[in-house]
Amino acid sequence: MVGGFRWAAMFPDEVWEHVFSFLPADADRNAAALVCRAWYRLERRSRWRVFVGNCYAVEPAAAVRRFPEVRAAAIKGKPHFADFNLVPSDWGGGAEAWVEAMAEGWPHLEELRLKRMVVSDDCLELIARCFKNFKVLSLVSCEGFSTAGLAAIAANCRYLRELDLHENEVEDNCLHWMSHFPESCTSLVTLNIACLEGEVNVSVLERLIGRCPNLKTLRLNHSVPLERLVGLLHRAPQLVDLGTGKYAAQHHPELFSRLESAIAGCKNLKGLSGFWEAGPTFLPAIYSVCEGLTSLNLSYATIQGPELIKLISRCKNLQRLWVMDLIEDEGLIAVAASCKLLQELRVFPSDPYGAAQPISLTEHGLVAISAGCPMLHSVLYFCRQMTNAALLTVAKNCPNFTCFRLCIMEPHTPDYITRQPLDAGFSAIVESCKHLRRLSLSGLLTDLVFKSIGASANRLEMLSVAFAGDGDAGLHYILSGCKNLRKLEIRDCPFGDKPLLDNAAKLETMRSLWMSSCSVTLGACRQLARKMPLLNVEVINERKRGLPLELQPDNCPVEKLYIYRTVAGPRSDTPSCVWILR
Amino acid sequence: MSTTETGNSSTTESAVSGLDYEETQLTLAASGASRSELERKRGFSEGVDLSLETKDFLSGSSDEAPISGAGEPSAAKAQVVGWPPVRSFRRNVLKSCTYVKVAVDGTPYLRKVDLEAHAGYQQLLTALEEMFSCFTARNYPNERLVDPVNGTEYVPTYEDKDGDWMLIGDVPWKVRSSSNFTGNIKGFGSHVEAINKEELEGAISTIHGKHHSTENNLVEW
């Protein structure tokens, strides 16, 4: 446009880049890049942070070419249901292609965050070698590497600030990897090794943190004994976030008082986690810092209700609480009374599979929290019973929910009082919570709940559905509504071909769709793939019996289906159990 | 459609996280050829546990607490893959918490017992009694590995990271880390150094959330 050209020429490029620097959100930058060629050119040269929500949505080389000045990249790989073993272990999500392209085109890369990807030691060595200014490595739910790879990072990344390993599966083959941090390494701000299974040389760790005065976050693994925690805290009293190691030892009054004073010495402590094998004995050692805590993760501690109550009642400023269902309703009532600033609550099941000990954690706990905590906006709640009435009350109390994930552990569980489906309850949630971005459903649900979700959940970005619905209508409501839906994951629902084909265009507006154990046939997948060239339609069939997929008839049922939009075409690293239909 | 099988080409590592309860139960059924070595080792522990199970150890107690070294299967419930949606990382950590190492003076090796597998302190005591009774009274005819030439009994053990000799088979195979059989025990729970009644009670009440009254007729080891 002539008008656009005149504007662009009015100011030198640097001015425009400065203007664009005020647009941190990728969506805004993407919009600016579409205005005219000049803005496209300017924007791409000034973007230094890139987020790739699906590693297969774009070719690594293309991303690197388009944004040559990137300093920070975040990339996600496997679908979310990989967390629950629904995705074959060899499905993909390998990081090599990305790391190689980045090593080539982004030599100044400083930050790399990978989630649910397969990262090899070779990748880590490449990162350690190629990025001279590397500062931040964050690996979340990744696998494929070992402590030998970590040794390479430790040895070579001279300016390393953050090494954040969150829930990865790491092979332990290099016992002394931490000794590879040179004496000159003094820049660490975050060190999170909580997921490592092997022994840690605590003396080496002590020396490391002793020379890193800016260390703010330290999360240990369960091999670090409680006695050694004292020494570590003495060397890092400036800590803001601490993950303890093993939080149990033989009872010893001297150890208790040393621990208590070491913790009290950390005047800036805001977050606590770890607490492996914690029993009641050493919990009171943290009482002195409770009032300052904003984040408390007790979800690995099998501490019972009474002790939990004594602890949490002191945490008046808590914003985030992760805990096991051992807290029970009584504990949550105490939380509701004490933690008025609570924003996020996660209650995990202590015994997901058995009915070993009946835990008295019911809908009452959830209702109490919703009533007592006005700032609550994010909930993850595992329980065994629920009522529509309780959900209606929660919806009324908390119109500000952004994330509501309820898991009633037995599939198809109805309202235990009325024996009705829980449609009314979840409908109330989506109708009341206008800012809801993430929702997970459970319990007995008919197509009616999907009608409400489709109609009301306008800000919903991610929906997880399991063992719900009556038929195709359910899926159709979702795909024809939910304007902002990005990720949809479905398992064990009677949803078939028709809603998929009728809403094919919708799938291009979303990042991805996962369906497993539903009623989709191969024929529909083939049609979809033909109709929508910008989608990869991946059919996953692990059983491998009978004919190869190309020869199977259209009515062959599809076990697992993963559909995602992409500009990269079909990927070349599919394992034998995955077929990409064209 | 409920249970789907994860790919069986997976390594034991991912099988651990797959948490198939059927697989952690001891069975005599033959499994895949690649697991024949595992089977041999497990074969003995099967022998031990079977023999324990055929006996009625619970003198007069009404609840039949299954004595199992192999993880107690919950009441015939079919395990649906990936449900409830709890991350395998979280599941494994929880499971390993309840194993307690038990040492008895004068015995050549220690045992591990799953506190969760017993309904109460009394049942646990009885189970422990049986576990260690073979050192005092040879009163149950069962299939032990005996060298036919000189009558020496063989028991498979391994040395753990603390230098203790442990009997194989107490902990279900899948709960143990796949790669390391003779070295680190990864992620195991409370270590009871000596049989200290209070500590054991404390450990149990942590798991079960009950308060056990001190009983006068406790067996002192």
Coordinates of N, CA, C and O in Angstrom, one line a residue, chain A residues 7-18 42:
Chain A
W7 N 4.7 5.7 5.5 CA 4.9 5.7 6.9 C 6.3 5.0 7.3 O 7.0 5.5 8.1
A8 N 6.5 3.9 6.6 CA 7.7 3.2 6.9 C 9.0 4.0 6.7 O 9.9 3.9 7.4
A9 N 8.9 4.8 5.6 CA 10.1 5.6 5.2 C 10.3 6.8 6.1 O 11.3 7.5 6.1
M10 N 9.2 7.1 6.9 CA 9.3 8.4 7.8 C 10.4 8.3 8.8 O 10.9 9.3 9.2
F11 N 10.6 7.0 9.3 CA 11.5 6.9 10.4 C 12.6 5.9 10.0 O 12.4 5.0 9.2
P12 N 13.8 6.1 10.5 CA 14.8 5.0 10.2 C 14.4 3.7 10.9 O 13.6 3.7 11.8
D13 N 15.0 2.6 10.4 CA 14.7 1.3 10.8 C 14.8 1.2 12.4 O 14.0 0.5 13.0
E14 N 15.8 1.8 12.9 CA 16.1 1.6 14.4 C 14.9 2.1 15.2 O 14.6 1.5 16.2
V15 N 14.3 3.1 14.7 CA 13.1 3.7 15.4 C 12.0 2.6 15.4 O 11.4 2.4 16.4
W16 N 11.7 2.1 14.2 CA 10.7 1.1 14.1 C 11.0 -0.1 15.0 O 10.1 -0.7 15.7
E17 N 12.2 -0.5 15.0 CA 12.6 -1.7 15.8 C 12.3 -1.4 17.3 O 11.9 -2.2 18.1
H18 N 12.6 -0.1 17.7 CA 12.4 0.3 19.1 C 10.9 0.2 19.4 O 10.5 -0.2 20.4
L42 N 11.3 -5.4 9.1 CA 11.8 -4.8 10.4 C 11.5 -5.7 11.6 O 12.3 -5.9 12.4

